Amino acid sequence: MAFCLCSRSIRFRLTFWYVVTLAAILAASGSYWYWTLSRNLQGHVDEKLLLVAEDVISFHLLDRHAPSGSFSCRELEDFIRSHNWSEFVQFLNEQGNIACYSSNLKDGFLPTSAEALRAARNNRHHFETVFLAQGKPLRLLTYPVISEGHLVDIVQVAQDLEPMLKTLHEHRLSLTIYSPLLLLILSVGGWFVSGRTLLPVVQITRAVRRISAENLSQRLPVEECRDEISDLQETFNSMLERLEDSFNKVRQFTADASHELRTPLAILKGETEVTLRWARDADELRRTLESNMEEIDRMGRIIEDLLALAKSEAGEIPLGLADVNLSDLLQDLYLQGKTLAEPKSIEFNLHLQVDREIHLRGDQLQLHRMLLNLVSNGVKYTPAGGRVEVFLATTGDKAQIRVVDTGFGIAEEHFPHLFDRFYRIDEARNRDIGGSGLGLSIVKWIVDAHGGTIEVKSELNKGSEFTVTLPLGGPPNRSDV
């Protein structure tokens, strides 16, 4: 079975990668220090061989005042013993033949390579690692003896490498033993540290699991330290707040929709039962059916508005963006407004405060729906003999439409909820007028979809003013709701 980290906990993965990284660092650093130690030890050996070779050559050149061939191996041995050297010394003549060697070589000789002889004849010293017949490793220096500019002899000095190799072996053994032990100790420490680090995440997970739709008001405690964990906690709390708000809206929406539909259904049922029991003539039956039709129409409008809002939130009502002549649109709206206002003897006026026709990019059908809702609201909530006026102006690259009425007005405390679904200022008055409580919600959705804003000013018993501001260029980077 292949080893897969994906199925492991974050704590395990953190510890695993910590150990792998640490192992790589230990291996690299151990190799580097081993190589450095080996190089330094060999450098010290080479320096010692050079010093010994130079001293031996100085002694040899002083002894060359005698005729050639009178150089005594015993004198060389005495010189080496006087310095307590453990190095092996061997003299070669210029042809490369052995002339003399130290007693510690016993019956063996230092090997001479062709490369070493070539370097000596070129007045260069040469270092190499060689092995005696018994397999003993030596570091060998071949050094030319120059007198009066000519090669007269060759001296070879060697040192046993076994002490150095033993030191390196001990160092390598220490690395082999203690590195895994250190890695194990640090792994345990890494497991503990990762556990402590992830403890807040575990606590967050447990707390979130305890939160359900029934207790969305609960919040996670936020750490005092400002770090990634506190950011995560605040993000969860923000998400829970949004979820709670959404759930509350769904509950409120369900309750309001049930209430709105239950009332006309109750009226339908009651009138139908009364008619079935007590209706005596066709006129009474007709009046009941007409009342039933009004309630059915009311339920139809509520359901249609609810579907429109639901589809808009789901993005299923794309805006048909096109060039819209706002001036012509308001002219058509003026004719409809006059018709709506006429039964209540309400004065309805249109004021185009522009010197040219105003065009904007938008969905003509939805814009007409939005403006008609504002106008019909103004007419509904304005008493007979009042006035409703529509103004069109421009400010920079935006069109501004104001719908002003002299109706009942709205208290300021209702402003924050004015565009909420089914929100009513006066339940009895709204039902008498026939409103569903969804008109301004649809207005707000259409304005937002076009990248605009809507503002409200109102005073009780003096009237209201709704100001819609729309960008002439259309909604920025949006093609649908």
Tab-separated table of C-alpha atoms in Angstrom:
chain	number	residue	atom	x	y	z
A	1	MET	CA	0.000	0.000	0.000
A	2	ALA	CA	1.464	3.312	-1.048
A	3	PHE	CA	2.240	5.790	1.720
A	4	CYS	CA	-0.214	8.682	1.399
A	5	LEU	CA	0.050	11.803	3.537
A	6	CYS	CA	-3.372	13.058	2.429
A	7	SER	CA	-5.121	10.625	4.771
A	8	ARG	CA	-2.995	11.705	7.731
A	9	SER	CA	-3.677	14.504	10.200
A	10	ILE	CA	-2.139	17.941	9.753
A	11	ARG	CA	-0.182	17.347	12.948
A	12	PHE	CA	1.345	14.190	11.492
A	13	ARG	CA	2.142	15.914	8.198
A	14	LEU	CA	3.756	18.891	9.933
A	15	THR	CA	5.885	16.572	12.062
A	16	PHE	CA	6.730	14.377	9.070
A	17	TRP	CA	7.955	17.254	6.913
A	18	TYR	CA	9.758	18.753	9.911
A	19	VAL	CA	11.630	15.464	10.424
A	20	VAL	CA	12.377	15.073	6.698
A	21	THR	CA	13.708	18.626	6.490
A	22	LEU	CA	15.725	18.184	9.666
A	23	ALA	CA	17.153	14.870	8.415
A	24	ALA	CA	18.213	16.521	5.153
A	25	ILE	CA	19.860	19.383	7.069
A	26	LEU	CA	21.650	16.992	9.424
A	27	ALA	CA	22.850	14.834	6.509
A	28	ALA	CA	24.108	17.858	4.556
A	29	SER	CA	25.786	19.492	7.563
A	30	GLY	CA	27.296	16.171	8.710
A	31	SER	CA	28.736	15.521	5.253
A	32	TYR	CA	30.122	19.044	5.061
A	33	TRP	CA	31.778	18.912	8.475
A	34	TYR	CA	33.189	15.431	7.779
A	35	TRP	CA	34.672	16.663	4.514
A	36	THR	CA	36.035	19.794	6.221
A	37	LEU	CA	37.597	17.777	9.042
A	38	SER	CA	39.170	15.328	6.563
A	39	ARG	CA	40.572	18.180	4.498
A	40	ASN	CA	41.972	20.012	7.548
A	41	LEU	CA	43.569	16.895	8.989
A	42	GLN	CA	45.211	16.098	5.663
A	43	GLY	CA	46.350	19.714	5.406
A	44	HIS	CA	48.036	19.450	8.796
A	45	VAL	CA	49.759	16.215	7.692
A	46	ASP	CA	50.992	17.880	4.479
A	47	GLU	CA	52.322	20.875	6.424
A	48	LYS	CA	54.191	18.568	8.816
A	49	LEU	CA	55.676	16.605	5.882
A	50	LEU	CA	56.877	19.842	4.273
A	51	LEU	CA	58.573	20.992	7.501
A	52	VAL	CA	60.282	17.625	7.976
A	53	ALA	CA	61.379	17.524	4.323
A	54	GLU	CA	62.852	21.013	4.495
A	55	ASP	CA	64.754	20.213	7.709
A	56	VAL	CA	66.108	16.951	6.258
A	57	ILE	CA	67.166	18.687	3.039
A	58	SER	CA	68.934	21.438	5.014
A	59	PHE	CA	70.810	18.772	7.023
A	60	HIS	CA	71.619	16.866	3.835
A	61	LEU	CA	72.969	19.914	1.990
A	62	LEU	CA	75.208	20.824	4.926
A	63	ASP	CA	76.618	17.299	4.870
A	64	ARG	CA	77.362	17.501	1.146
A	65	HIS	CA	80.662	19.385	1.768
A	66	ALA	CA	82.205	15.942	1.701
A	67	PRO	CA	82.691	14.224	-1.692
A	68	SER	CA	79.550	12.734	-3.223
A	69	GLY	CA	78.676	9.372	-1.846
A	70	SER	CA	80.055	10.018	1.617
A	71	PHE	CA	76.526	10.836	2.919
A	72	SER	CA	75.926	8.438	5.815
A	73	CYS	CA	72.522	6.845	6.453
A	74	ARG	CA	73.480	6.611	10.131
A	75	GLU	CA	73.923	10.366	10.293
A	76	LEU	CA	70.468	10.731	8.797
A	77	GLU	CA	69.058	8.306	11.361
A	78	ASP	CA	70.693	10.200	14.197
A	79	PHE	CA	69.280	13.453	12.883
A	80	ILE	CA	65.752	11.989	12.692
A	81	ARG	CA	65.963	10.542	16.224
A	82	SER	CA	67.227	13.840	17.609
A	83	HIS	CA	63.970	15.413	16.462
A	84	ASN	CA	61.762	12.524	17.648
A	85	TRP	CA	60.101	12.267	14.279
A	86	SER	CA	57.852	9.323	13.525
A	87	GLU	CA	57.802	10.056	9.792
A	88	PHE	CA	59.412	7.743	7.253
A	89	VAL	CA	62.307	9.228	5.293
A	90	GLN	CA	63.870	7.905	2.101
A	91	PHE	CA	66.521	9.376	-0.188
A	92	LEU	CA	66.699	8.720	-3.926
A	93	ASN	CA	69.466	9.691	-6.311
A	94	GLU	CA	68.676	11.730	-9.368
A	95	GLN	CA	67.967	8.536	-11.337
A	96	GLY	CA	65.322	7.522	-8.802
A	97	ASN	CA	67.226	4.709	-7.129
A	98	ILE	CA	67.081	4.338	-3.348
A	99	ALA	CA	70.204	5.760	-1.690
A	100	CYS	CA	69.186	5.749	1.946
A	101	TYR	CA	66.113	5.318	4.197
A	102	SER	CA	65.151	5.606	7.849
A	103	SER	CA	65.189	2.551	10.088
A	104	ASN	CA	61.454	2.709	10.841
A	105	LEU	CA	60.845	1.522	7.274
A	106	LYS	CA	62.511	-1.742	8.287
A	107	ASP	CA	62.660	-3.963	5.215
A	108	GLY	CA	60.077	-1.948	3.264
A	109	PHE	CA	60.574	0.926	0.884
A	110	LEU	CA	58.461	3.912	0.037
A	111	PRO	CA	56.872	3.466	-3.403
A	112	THR	CA	57.911	5.934	-6.060
A	113	SER	CA	55.521	6.786	-8.837
A	114	ALA	CA	56.498	8.035	-12.258
A	115	GLU	CA	54.424	11.161	-11.673
A	116	ALA	CA	56.329	11.962	-8.462
A	117	LEU	CA	59.707	11.516	-10.231
A	118	ARG	CA	58.565	13.694	-13.106
A	119	ALA	CA	57.497	16.450	-10.676
A	120	ALA	CA	60.843	16.264	-8.818
A	121	ARG	CA	62.848	16.490	-12.039
A	122	ASN	CA	60.821	19.582	-12.836
A	123	ASN	CA	61.819	21.089	-9.464
A	124	ARG	CA	58.321	20.609	-7.975
A	125	HIS	CA	57.289	18.738	-4.863
A	126	HIS	CA	54.474	16.195	-5.089
A	127	PHE	CA	51.924	14.887	-2.558
A	128	GLU	CA	50.150	11.549	-2.912
A	129	THR	CA	48.515	8.856	-0.807
A	130	VAL	CA	50.105	5.420	-1.142
A	131	PHE	CA	49.906	2.022	0.514
A	132	LEU	CA	52.700	-0.198	1.754
A	133	ALA	CA	52.767	-3.893	1.010
A	134	GLN	CA	50.978	-4.582	4.322
A	135	GLY	CA	48.151	-2.260	3.228
A	136	LYS	CA	49.171	0.545	5.573
A	137	PRO	CA	48.071	3.947	4.160
A	138	LEU	CA	50.718	6.675	3.961
A	139	ARG	CA	50.750	10.303	2.962
A	140	LEU	CA	53.882	10.681	0.834
A	141	LEU	CA	55.789	13.839	-0.097
A	142	THR	CA	58.391	13.655	-2.849
A	143	TYR	CA	60.684	16.727	-2.675
A	144	PRO	CA	63.622	17.585	-5.014
A	145	VAL	CA	67.009	18.461	-3.483
A	146	ILE	CA	68.450	21.325	-5.519
A	147	SER	CA	72.077	22.402	-5.254
A	148	GLU	CA	73.562	25.143	-7.399
A	149	GLY	CA	70.516	25.014	-9.623
A	150	HIS	CA	70.722	21.287	-10.311
A	151	LEU	CA	68.816	18.267	-9.021
A	152	VAL	CA	71.209	16.261	-6.901
A	153	ASP	CA	68.911	14.042	-4.870
A	154	ILE	CA	65.269	13.390	-4.112
A	155	VAL	CA	63.925	13.111	-0.585
A	156	GLN	CA	60.694	11.329	0.260
A	157	VAL	CA	58.922	11.857	3.565
A	158	ALA	CA	55.824	9.861	4.537
A	159	GLN	CA	53.480	9.747	7.502
A	160	ASP	CA	51.171	6.993	8.636
A	161	LEU	CA	47.523	7.968	7.946
A	162	GLU	CA	45.993	5.428	10.307
A	163	PRO	CA	45.664	7.915	13.251
A	164	MET	CA	43.953	10.418	10.943
A	165	LEU	CA	41.669	7.753	9.474
A	166	LYS	CA	40.860	6.545	12.988
A	167	THR	CA	39.840	10.069	13.978
A	168	LEU	CA	37.649	10.334	10.878
A	169	HIS	CA	36.141	6.934	11.585
A	170	GLU	CA	35.277	7.958	15.141
A	171	HIS	CA	33.733	11.170	13.854
A	172	ARG	CA	31.713	9.255	11.265
A	173	LEU	CA	30.619	6.766	13.928
A	174	SER	CA	29.496	9.614	16.183
A	175	LEU	CA	27.461	11.103	13.354
A	176	THR	CA	25.924	7.713	12.582
A	177	ILE	CA	24.923	7.091	16.199
A	178	TYR	CA	23.967	10.526	17.488
A	179	SER	CA	22.268	11.976	14.382
A	180	PRO	CA	19.358	9.463	14.475
A	181	LEU	CA	19.125	9.903	18.242
A	182	LEU	CA	19.016	13.690	17.863
A	183	LEU	CA	16.493	13.303	15.061
A	184	LEU	CA	14.282	11.153	17.276
A	185	ILE	CA	14.420	13.654	20.149
A	186	LEU	CA	13.633	16.563	17.826
A	187	SER	CA	10.813	14.544	16.211
A	188	VAL	CA	9.166	14.102	19.597
A	189	GLY	CA	9.655	17.810	20.210
A	190	GLY	CA	8.193	18.608	16.792
A	191	TRP	CA	5.166	16.395	17.494
A	192	PHE	CA	4.613	18.206	20.793
A	193	VAL	CA	5.096	21.694	19.305
A	194	SER	CA	2.789	20.981	16.350
A	195	GLY	CA	0.177	19.664	18.773
A	196	ARG	CA	0.386	22.849	20.837
A	197	THR	CA	0.263	24.974	17.699
A	198	LEU	CA	-2.784	23.184	16.296
A	199	LEU	CA	-4.625	23.058	19.630
A	200	PRO	CA	-6.617	26.258	18.848
A	201	VAL	CA	-7.637	24.732	15.503
A	202	VAL	CA	-8.869	21.592	17.283
A	203	GLN	CA	-10.812	23.762	19.725
A	204	ILE	CA	-12.324	25.727	16.828
A	205	THR	CA	-13.351	22.465	15.139
A	206	ARG	CA	-15.040	21.190	18.309
A	207	ALA	CA	-16.818	24.510	18.861
A	208	VAL	CA	-18.047	24.670	15.262
A	209	ARG	CA	-19.352	21.098	15.451
A	210	ARG	CA	-21.507	22.099	18.418
A	211	ILE	CA	-23.145	24.889	16.407
A	212	SER	CA	-26.267	23.981	14.449
A	213	ALA	CA	-29.240	25.768	12.925
A	214	GLU	CA	-30.825	25.917	16.394
A	215	ASN	CA	-27.946	27.808	18.079
A	216	LEU	CA	-26.414	29.995	15.369
A	217	SER	CA	-26.182	32.832	17.891
A	218	GLN	CA	-23.136	31.161	19.471
A	219	ARG	CA	-19.742	32.632	18.639
A	220	LEU	CA	-16.194	31.364	18.891
A	221	PRO	CA	-13.944	32.958	21.531
A	222	VAL	CA	-11.288	35.104	19.844
A	223	GLU	CA	-7.681	34.839	21.029
A	224	GLU	CA	-6.131	38.019	22.381
A	225	CYS	CA	-2.997	37.492	20.280
A	226	ARG	CA	-3.459	38.961	16.837
A	227	ASP	CA	-2.338	36.086	14.621
A	228	GLU	CA	-3.653	33.702	11.956
A	229	ILE	CA	-5.704	31.773	14.530
A	230	SER	CA	-7.532	34.890	15.700
A	231	ASP	CA	-8.138	35.822	12.055
A	232	LEU	CA	-9.636	32.357	11.505
A	233	GLN	CA	-11.843	32.724	14.583
A	234	GLU	CA	-13.071	36.138	13.460
A	235	THR	CA	-13.732	34.763	9.964
A	236	PHE	CA	-15.818	31.923	11.427
A	237	ASN	CA	-17.721	34.381	13.613
A	238	SER	CA	-18.389	36.599	10.609
A	239	MET	CA	-19.620	33.569	8.647
A	240	LEU	CA	-21.844	32.505	11.562
A	241	GLU	CA	-23.254	36.018	11.735
A	242	ARG	CA	-24.101	35.931	8.042
A	243	LEU	CA	-25.611	32.451	8.391
A	244	GLU	CA	-27.685	33.549	11.373
A	245	ASP	CA	-28.891	36.578	9.442
A	246	SER	CA	-29.770	34.397	6.438
A	247	PHE	CA	-31.596	31.843	8.600
A	248	ASN	CA	-33.505	34.609	10.348
A	249	LYS	CA	-34.499	36.082	7.007
A	250	VAL	CA	-35.634	32.671	5.760
A	251	ARG	CA	-37.667	32.100	8.924
A	252	GLN	CA	-39.144	35.588	8.735
A	253	PHE	CA	-39.813	35.191	5.039
A	254	THR	CA	-41.575	31.859	5.601
A	255	ALA	CA	-43.630	33.263	8.449
A	256	ASP	CA	-44.560	36.405	6.500
A	257	ALA	CA	-45.394	34.509	3.319
A	258	SER	CA	-47.539	32.058	5.285
A	259	HIS	CA	-49.300	34.923	7.007
A	260	GLU	CA	-49.856	36.857	3.770
A	261	LEU	CA	-51.300	33.842	1.980
A	262	ARG	CA	-53.268	32.561	4.971
A	263	THR	CA	-55.321	35.762	5.281
A	264	PRO	CA	-56.754	35.820	1.737
A	265	LEU	CA	-57.286	32.052	1.906
A	266	ALA	CA	-59.224	32.482	5.135
A	267	ILE	CA	-61.310	35.225	3.518
A	268	LEU	CA	-61.982	33.019	0.494
A	269	LYS	CA	-62.993	30.104	2.683
A	270	GLY	CA	-65.188	32.197	4.965
A	271	GLU	CA	-67.032	34.004	2.190
A	272	THR	CA	-67.519	30.797	0.266
A	273	GLU	CA	-68.935	29.002	3.305
A	274	VAL	CA	-71.274	31.913	4.071
A	275	THR	CA	-72.431	32.047	0.452
A	276	LEU	CA	-73.058	28.302	0.342
A	277	ARG	CA	-75.195	28.519	3.473
A	278	TRP	CA	-76.990	31.841	3.169
A	279	ALA	CA	-76.852	33.081	-0.460
A	280	ARG	CA	-80.410	33.776	-1.627
A	281	ASP	CA	-80.059	35.372	-5.064
A	282	ALA	CA	-77.654	35.769	-7.974
A	283	ASP	CA	-76.573	39.317	-6.972
A	284	GLU	CA	-75.331	38.141	-3.575
A	285	LEU	CA	-73.491	35.239	-5.208
A	286	ARG	CA	-71.907	37.625	-7.737
A	287	ARG	CA	-70.661	39.947	-4.972
A	288	THR	CA	-69.071	36.978	-3.214
A	289	LEU	CA	-67.367	35.798	-6.407
A	290	GLU	CA	-66.079	39.330	-7.112
A	291	SER	CA	-64.616	39.508	-3.596
A	292	ASN	CA	-63.063	36.076	-4.115
A	293	MET	CA	-61.496	37.254	-7.379
A	294	GLU	CA	-59.941	40.234	-5.596
A	295	GLU	CA	-58.354	37.938	-3.016
A	296	ILE	CA	-57.166	35.555	-5.745
A	297	ASP	CA	-55.610	38.483	-7.621
A	298	ARG	CA	-53.942	39.587	-4.396
A	299	MET	CA	-52.477	36.106	-3.829
A	300	GLY	CA	-51.363	36.020	-7.452
A	301	ARG	CA	-49.488	39.316	-7.049
A	302	ILE	CA	-47.825	38.108	-3.852
A	303	ILE	CA	-46.727	34.837	-5.477
A	304	GLU	CA	-45.505	36.640	-8.610
A	305	ASP	CA	-43.482	39.119	-6.559
A	306	LEU	CA	-42.034	36.332	-4.408
A	307	LEU	CA	-40.976	34.378	-7.489
A	308	ALA	CA	-39.382	37.480	-8.986
A	309	LEU	CA	-37.346	38.157	-5.835
A	310	ALA	CA	-36.344	34.488	-5.478
A	311	LYS	CA	-35.213	34.313	-9.098
A	312	SER	CA	-33.301	37.573	-8.791
A	313	GLU	CA	-31.346	36.253	-5.792
A	314	ALA	CA	-30.582	33.020	-7.663
A	315	GLY	CA	-29.383	34.984	-10.713
A	316	GLU	CA	-32.099	33.542	-12.915
A	317	ILE	CA	-33.408	36.898	-14.164
A	318	PRO	CA	-30.774	38.312	-16.516
A	319	LEU	CA	-30.926	41.998	-17.307
A	320	GLY	CA	-31.636	42.701	-20.963
A	321	LEU	CA	-29.216	45.607	-21.201
A	322	ALA	CA	-29.859	48.006	-24.056
A	323	ASP	CA	-29.989	51.723	-24.762
A	324	VAL	CA	-33.039	53.135	-22.915
A	325	ASN	CA	-34.536	56.559	-23.640
A	326	LEU	CA	-35.283	57.572	-20.064
A	327	SER	CA	-37.185	60.663	-21.168
A	328	ASP	CA	-39.611	58.598	-23.277
A	329	LEU	CA	-39.903	56.003	-20.490
A	330	LEU	CA	-40.991	58.679	-18.025
A	331	GLN	CA	-43.443	60.109	-20.557
A	332	ASP	CA	-45.121	56.689	-20.766
A	333	LEU	CA	-45.019	56.457	-16.976
A	334	TYR	CA	-46.701	59.880	-16.753
A	335	LEU	CA	-49.695	58.618	-18.724
A	336	GLN	CA	-50.011	55.564	-16.472
A	337	GLY	CA	-49.610	57.700	-13.367
A	338	LYS	CA	-52.380	60.042	-14.482
A	339	THR	CA	-54.671	57.047	-14.898
A	340	LEU	CA	-53.811	55.731	-11.416
A	341	ALA	CA	-54.236	59.145	-9.777
A	342	GLU	CA	-57.507	60.110	-11.458
A	343	PRO	CA	-59.913	58.055	-9.244
A	344	LYS	CA	-58.568	59.818	-6.105
A	345	SER	CA	-58.399	63.263	-7.731
A	346	ILE	CA	-54.638	63.317	-7.104
A	347	GLU	CA	-52.602	65.820	-9.091
A	348	PHE	CA	-49.839	63.994	-10.994
A	349	ASN	CA	-47.002	65.968	-12.644
A	350	LEU	CA	-43.785	65.174	-14.545
A	351	HIS	CA	-40.848	67.631	-14.509
A	352	LEU	CA	-38.013	66.991	-16.976
A	353	GLN	CA	-35.244	69.224	-15.600
A	354	VAL	CA	-32.963	68.534	-18.562
A	355	ASP	CA	-32.273	70.250	-21.868
A	356	ARG	CA	-31.951	67.062	-23.908
A	357	GLU	CA	-33.194	63.508	-24.046
A	358	ILE	CA	-31.535	61.299	-21.451
A	359	HIS	CA	-30.322	57.833	-22.491
A	360	LEU	CA	-28.868	55.152	-20.243
A	361	ARG	CA	-27.873	51.517	-20.582
A	362	GLY	CA	-30.270	49.260	-18.737
A	363	ASP	CA	-33.213	46.860	-18.854
A	364	GLN	CA	-36.214	48.891	-19.994
A	365	LEU	CA	-38.790	46.413	-18.670
A	366	GLN	CA	-37.277	46.285	-15.174
A	367	LEU	CA	-36.711	50.050	-15.050
A	368	HIS	CA	-40.358	50.618	-15.971
A	369	ARG	CA	-41.405	48.131	-13.263
A	370	MET	CA	-39.277	49.901	-10.660
A	371	LEU	CA	-40.577	53.388	-11.509
A	372	LEU	CA	-44.197	52.197	-11.725
A	373	ASN	CA	-43.895	50.644	-8.240
A	374	LEU	CA	-42.663	53.961	-6.829
A	375	VAL	CA	-45.412	55.933	-8.562
A	376	SER	CA	-48.180	53.467	-7.582
A	377	ASN	CA	-46.925	53.538	-3.973
A	378	GLY	CA	-47.062	57.335	-4.043
A	379	VAL	CA	-50.632	57.279	-5.344
A	380	LYS	CA	-51.730	54.538	-2.889
A	381	TYR	CA	-50.443	56.316	0.204
A	382	THR	CA	-51.515	59.826	-0.771
A	383	PRO	CA	-54.993	60.861	0.341
A	384	ALA	CA	-57.549	62.172	-2.162
A	385	GLY	CA	-56.778	65.656	-3.475
A	386	GLY	CA	-53.027	65.243	-2.850
A	387	ARG	CA	-50.136	65.526	-5.254
A	388	VAL	CA	-47.546	63.156	-6.742
A	389	GLU	CA	-44.635	64.505	-8.829
A	390	VAL	CA	-41.803	62.897	-10.769
A	391	PHE	CA	-38.557	64.812	-11.461
A	392	LEU	CA	-35.761	63.882	-13.893
A	393	ALA	CA	-32.314	65.502	-13.697
A	394	THR	CA	-28.676	64.583	-14.316
A	395	THR	CA	-25.627	64.922	-12.089
A	396	GLY	CA	-22.412	64.211	-13.966
A	397	ASP	CA	-22.621	60.760	-15.547
A	398	LYS	CA	-25.682	59.766	-13.518
A	399	ALA	CA	-29.436	60.190	-13.973
A	400	GLN	CA	-31.469	61.209	-10.938
A	401	ILE	CA	-35.189	60.434	-10.657
A	402	ARG	CA	-37.228	61.728	-7.736
A	403	VAL	CA	-40.771	60.600	-6.876
A	404	VAL	CA	-42.344	63.074	-4.425
A	405	ASP	CA	-45.793	62.748	-2.834
A	406	THR	CA	-47.857	64.559	-0.213
A	407	GLY	CA	-49.007	61.343	1.434
A	408	PHE	CA	-49.040	59.980	4.980
A	409	GLY	CA	-45.254	60.060	5.347
A	410	ILE	CA	-42.906	57.599	7.080
A	411	ALA	CA	-41.413	57.827	10.571
A	412	GLU	CA	-37.610	57.801	10.634
A	413	GLU	CA	-37.392	54.610	12.729
A	414	HIS	CA	-38.855	52.666	9.799
A	415	PHE	CA	-36.154	53.737	7.307
A	416	PRO	CA	-33.686	50.837	8.001
A	417	HIS	CA	-36.384	48.229	7.268
A	418	LEU	CA	-38.247	50.017	4.520
A	419	PHE	CA	-36.915	47.729	1.757
A	420	ASP	CA	-37.296	44.468	3.711
A	421	ARG	CA	-39.803	41.936	2.430
A	422	PHE	CA	-43.310	42.174	3.881
A	423	TYR	CA	-42.290	45.086	6.083
A	424	ARG	CA	-45.273	47.303	6.781
A	425	ILE	CA	-45.505	50.606	8.592
A	426	ASP	CA	-49.238	50.334	9.194
A	427	GLU	CA	-50.618	46.803	8.782
A	428	ALA	CA	-54.282	47.792	8.698
A	429	ARG	CA	-53.776	50.689	6.283
A	430	ASN	CA	-51.607	48.580	3.983
A	431	ARG	CA	-54.189	45.777	3.817
A	432	ASP	CA	-56.970	48.246	3.093
A	433	ILE	CA	-54.955	49.752	0.274
A	434	GLY	CA	-54.034	46.318	-1.100
A	435	GLY	CA	-50.243	46.333	-0.787
A	436	SER	CA	-48.279	43.097	-0.530
A	437	GLY	CA	-45.245	44.501	1.276
A	438	LEU	CA	-42.913	43.435	-1.563
A	439	GLY	CA	-43.014	46.454	-3.882
A	440	LEU	CA	-40.093	48.359	-2.347
A	441	SER	CA	-38.035	45.148	-2.083
A	442	ILE	CA	-38.397	44.725	-5.848
A	443	VAL	CA	-37.519	48.404	-6.365
A	444	LYS	CA	-34.324	47.973	-4.311
A	445	TRP	CA	-33.333	44.851	-6.236
A	446	ILE	CA	-33.759	46.561	-9.640
A	447	VAL	CA	-31.841	49.663	-8.524
A	448	ASP	CA	-28.971	47.535	-7.144
A	449	ALA	CA	-28.906	45.406	-10.304
A	450	HIS	CA	-28.350	48.583	-12.360
A	451	GLY	CA	-25.525	49.732	-10.084
A	452	GLY	CA	-27.595	52.583	-8.665
A	453	THR	CA	-28.702	53.858	-5.261
A	454	ILE	CA	-32.025	54.778	-3.683
A	455	GLU	CA	-32.573	57.250	-0.846
A	456	VAL	CA	-35.649	58.138	1.187
A	457	LYS	CA	-36.715	61.378	2.831
A	458	SER	CA	-40.030	61.597	4.621
A	459	GLU	CA	-42.015	63.393	7.305
A	460	LEU	CA	-45.171	62.155	8.950
A	461	ASN	CA	-48.337	63.676	7.462
A	462	LYS	CA	-46.273	65.734	5.011
A	463	GLY	CA	-45.186	63.209	2.391
A	464	SER	CA	-42.232	61.224	1.136
A	465	GLU	CA	-39.474	61.606	-1.443
A	466	PHE	CA	-37.723	58.637	-3.084
A	467	THR	CA	-34.556	59.507	-5.019
A	468	VAL	CA	-33.142	56.955	-7.464
A	469	THR	CA	-29.651	57.556	-8.924
A	470	LEU	CA	-28.587	55.427	-11.908
A	471	PRO	CA	-25.303	55.423	-13.864
A	472	LEU	CA	-25.865	56.380	-17.506
A	473	GLY	CA	-23.280	53.811	-18.612
A	474	GLY	CA	-25.165	50.947	-17.014
A	475	PRO	CA	-24.149	48.564	-14.220
A	476	PRO	CA	-20.352	48.212	-13.886
A	477	ASN	CA	-19.115	44.719	-14.885
A	478	ARG	CA	-22.515	43.154	-14.481
A	479	SER	CA	-24.762	41.643	-17.085
A	480	ASP	CA	-27.307	39.963	-14.830
A	481	VAL	CA	-28.715	40.106	-11.366
